[in-house]
Amino acid sequence: MITMLIIKTDLKATALLKLIYLEMFGHDMSWASFHVLEVMSSPKYIQKRVGYLGAVQSFRPDTEVLMLATNLLKKDISSALPPTISLPLVTLPHVITSSLALSLLSDLLPRLSHSKPAIRKKTVVALYRLALVYPDTLRPAWPKIKDLLMNEQEDSSVTAAVINVVCELGWRRPKDFLPLAPRLFDLLVDGGNNWMAIKIIKLFATLTPLEPRLIKKLLPPLTTLIRTTPAMSLLYECINGIIQGGILEGTEGVREGEEIASLCVGKLRGMIMVEDDPNLRYVALLTFKRIVTSHAHLVSNHQDAILSCIDDPDISIRLQALDLGASMVNSENLTAVVERLMRQLKNAPPSVDATENTRHNSEGVEPAADSDGEDPGETLKPIKGSLNDAPPLPAEYRISIMRRILDMCSRETYTNISDFEWYIDTLVQLVKLVPPTNQNSSNKGSSTSAEAEKDISSEIGLELQNVAVRVSTVREEAVSAAASLIAVDGSESTFQNLNAGGQGVLQSAIWIVGEYAHFVSDPSTTLSHAIHPKVRYLASPILSTYLQAIPKIMISITSHDHTPWTSERNSMTSLLLARITHFLEPLTTHPNLEVQERCVEFLELMRVAAQAVTNHDTTYSTQGPLLLTRAIPSLYTGDELKPVAPTAQEKVPLPDNLDLDIPINENLASILQRADLDDDLTDTESSEFDTFYNVRPSRKTAIAVAGPAIETLPSAEPEPLSYQQTEGTASLDPEALSRKRLERRIRNKDDPFYIPSEDNNNNVSGASTPFHDILRSTNGEDVDVDSIPIMNLDLGDQQQSPPETSDPEPRALALSKRKKAPKKHHVVALDENLDLDIPQLASTSRTASPAPPLRAAKATRRNPLQVDSSSLGAFSLNGEGDDGEPGRSDEAEDKEMAKALAEVERLRMEMQRASERVVVPEGTLVKKKKKRRKGRDVLGGDGAGNEEVELVAGGGQVEVGVRGGEAGEAEAEVEAVGVGEGAGGEFKKKKKKKKKREIVLETGEEIT
Amino acid sequence: MINAVLVFNNSGQPRLTKFYTQLDTSVQQRLISEIFTLVSQRPASACNFLPLPPLLASSPSSADTQAGPGPIHNDTPSLVTYRHYATLYFIMISTSTESPLALLDLIQVFVEALDRLFENVCELDLIFNFETLHATLAEMVVGGVVIETGLETVVKGVKEQGKVPRRVETGGAAMSRLGVGRFG
């Protein structure tokens, strides 16, 4: 029978081993957790090991059978065989829960003095992991661990393991570890173990900020280590420790300080330059990044070394170098850094997705030996001088370089830029280097990268726009750059390949060209680029900006008065208008409503203008038609656009008589209700919507009919919703139409804004609207030009005057922050803002607003691999309460707590009896209590000390209680556990927590 | 501390997964495949530090925005160190309390220990004796904390647990030796 059983578990163990292997490939084995437990309890070591491995690999926080394993774990921890003891020690860190920790603690502690060092060090680590879920572990365990550390006879590997654990604990509460400093120092100086030295240095880096005297003590040994050690890892960590420990700051100004700083930087440079090891280069750059925030001048001395890494074959090194380069730019080296990056972008071949994929596949399938055969040539080759076979750059990397360039240049409103012509040129070149968008690969999730690409080109555009607006001295250059960008043909064209990236820049470019059209050197060419048929196929937001810019450019051609308005010019203008009309016409049916609306509006304007030109008689005057020379320009001229600070809106004072709480329409609710009820109306409306959105308007009825607007203008009655005539109105018989028209004319006779027509087929307009007045006056009739109100605007000045002198006010503003440039003096306009003094409002809103989402994000996001040790932060290791909190010795409180705990204990015992077959005998409980006291004695030493321990615990608890949250929970639990003990089930634990929380709240009140 | 130790081969098949926190199997698999995609794209000349995979990158980015020396010391994994031996990748994910260069050495010790135990270790050994693989790791890292870095002690510790089974001699691609000396 027994042999049968053994054979069965043997089989089971083998099966389990296979299951564990499959689990590694992602097969769920949670169903087998009970079998795992069964194999764990096997008497055979080989089988037991399989069981424990299964527990490590497959148990999850919700695995419930673990509760049943408590006694098994206790038994194995107390086993006489070292390998058997190791199993639970190694397994516990993976499966530990606070209740398990509570019951196993007493069994683990004696293992710290096991004769085998291997067991001792594993126990130390297991206790550390226990402390993470159950911080009170440290109360009895820490003194023992400390003893292990202090004992100079201890096995060195145990000491190293303890150091590792202390290093993990150390950064949470560095204060508690200051007393260890002398021992740590000794270990560092004559330890002789590099692994341990690295950890000690890391630990010291957290201690030095608390104890500045340590710096003086540490400096000599660290300097010696840096000078002498052959181990690169130790050297690196020494330098790192010096930086992180604030030793550089601590010794600022002292001779040794400067010495050590330059020594560190020198060694780092050595790691970058001399060693042909990408790892060293990478970590050296990381360290440089940390120094650069405090010692920028030291780092910029080694600019050459860092910049050489920008061309490193390894992308991650490049990115680090890029980061570093970006953070150390100043006005002197900006050009050099940017030029270098630009060269890299230009020289590296773009990576093609397809080839990259095949390369990876082949790498995956081929044996590594083969790929090694290809590599040596690559690795041995020096990085420089092989620009032709520079590694292909992935699109993401290119984009990040471009972003970096933009960031560097635009930092602090262009403080670093002295040469804006160069910057504009750089921007134009960047546009050409934007990686192409590959539509064909959108099926494999590159849609996000395509978006990013679109982003970068429009970012470049915005930069260009920003420069054009802010720096008036280079506006002309910016405009010509923009004009070159929108050119349809030519070397700089973005239209060469419609798939190429950089389309996003067009929106800004065309805006600049339109806004500053008077700077355009060759407006007619520019205009012909803007109305090129290809433009029609651009994305609709870009297209609508185009539409807005076209009339502006046109005006700059027609309104200038350099040449007299001869008949030649007249016909030229009429031709121009015809071309624009021709461009606009097809767009009136564009699917995008924004485009459609703008197009229809401008088309009308163009038609009216064309009419004016046709009717213009050049024999009487050398003046152009007033509509073109004065009226339309007035639409686009006015105050110059200035950058406005994002906070300006907040500073606009609220008018006194404005009450935002008054409803605009008090009957809104009832109106809405009525609208809901009115079924008939919605029916007709919906059918109108249907025709509008779904029925394609036919060419004939659409506005494309050549002729003045009046013909197709919808009546003032609100019947058709569309800009076009719908099929319904078109089907009206001509008689009815003309009758309607007559009615309309009579009704609108006195409306100055209504432009009626004389006749259906007559192009001559006869009503007296301001526009038509102008038209008529330009035809030679004696109309007093000045009496037309629209002409009173003085436009010429604004247009012709140089922009620098036109705005003295912002200039004075800008003077405060301007940059002296050797070559040329540029004034960068700052954001305009209201000078009302509400600084608190502005500053608080600016600083406070980003904070809450950040905190929220921190609270919700939790890294999957993260081990939460936050509960340790509130736990004091020292008996001498260094919290500075007043202790409380409230006997009533203690009594209350004791009562609560007794209740909990009673419930627990009841539960245990009911649910578990194993009943914990009373004897063990008593024994444990004794042990617990012993632990306290060790901590405190005598009676007084003992009391102090309690006080400290109380203090810590109050603090946490006020803070609340997760730490509070853990701490509350800790305190409860500090007095009561025994195996814990889920339910009892909760009970305790609840009780405890009440007490915590009370104490909190007391203190405040 | 070390958050995870992974070993997988050139085609991304896991050979050892050890997470020092309890994770869902699906999350584990996602992490492995994310890291494999990252690692397989790197040329041999590249450095041995990986950017964080997307699964892990989310929270450090928020940690970066913290001011001061805060982000240097926290619980979030911030380092992915790997080494490539013949057909196998060895990966360690750790927090900033570990030294990146020391981790590289640790991987080397791990592989050397395996090499001692199996005498010219190859991928096949690790497949058939993955229990020994786990045991070796347990002698070096417990609960994410490094407890032993001495080669001799590690080998001795594993051998004390029982005989390491001998390899079944068969051919195949998986037989290519890990070539420990390459980095040594």
CSV table of N, CA and C in Angstrom, one decimal, chain B residues 64 71 80-81 84 117 157:
chain,number,residue,atom,x,y,z
B,64,ASP,N,9.7,59.6,-13.7
B,64,ASP,CA,10.7,60.5,-14.2
B,64,ASP,C,10.3,62.0,-13.9
B,71,PRO,N,13.5,59.6,-8.4
B,71,PRO,CA,13.4,58.5,-9.3
B,71,PRO,C,14.5,57.5,-9.3
B,80,VAL,N,16.9,46.8,-17.8
B,80,VAL,CA,16.8,45.5,-18.4
B,80,VAL,C,18.2,45.2,-19.0
B,81,THR,N,18.8,44.2,-18.4
B,81,THR,CA,20.2,43.8,-18.8
B,81,THR,C,20.1,42.5,-19.5
B,84,HIS,N,23.8,37.6,-24.6
B,84,HIS,CA,23.5,36.7,-25.6
B,84,HIS,C,24.6,35.6,-25.7
B,117,LEU,N,28.4,22.8,-14.2
B,117,LEU,CA,27.5,21.7,-13.8
B,117,LEU,C,27.3,20.7,-14.9
B,157,GLY,N,26.8,24.3,-4.0
B,157,GLY,CA,25.5,24.4,-3.4
B,157,GLY,C,24.5,23.5,-4.3
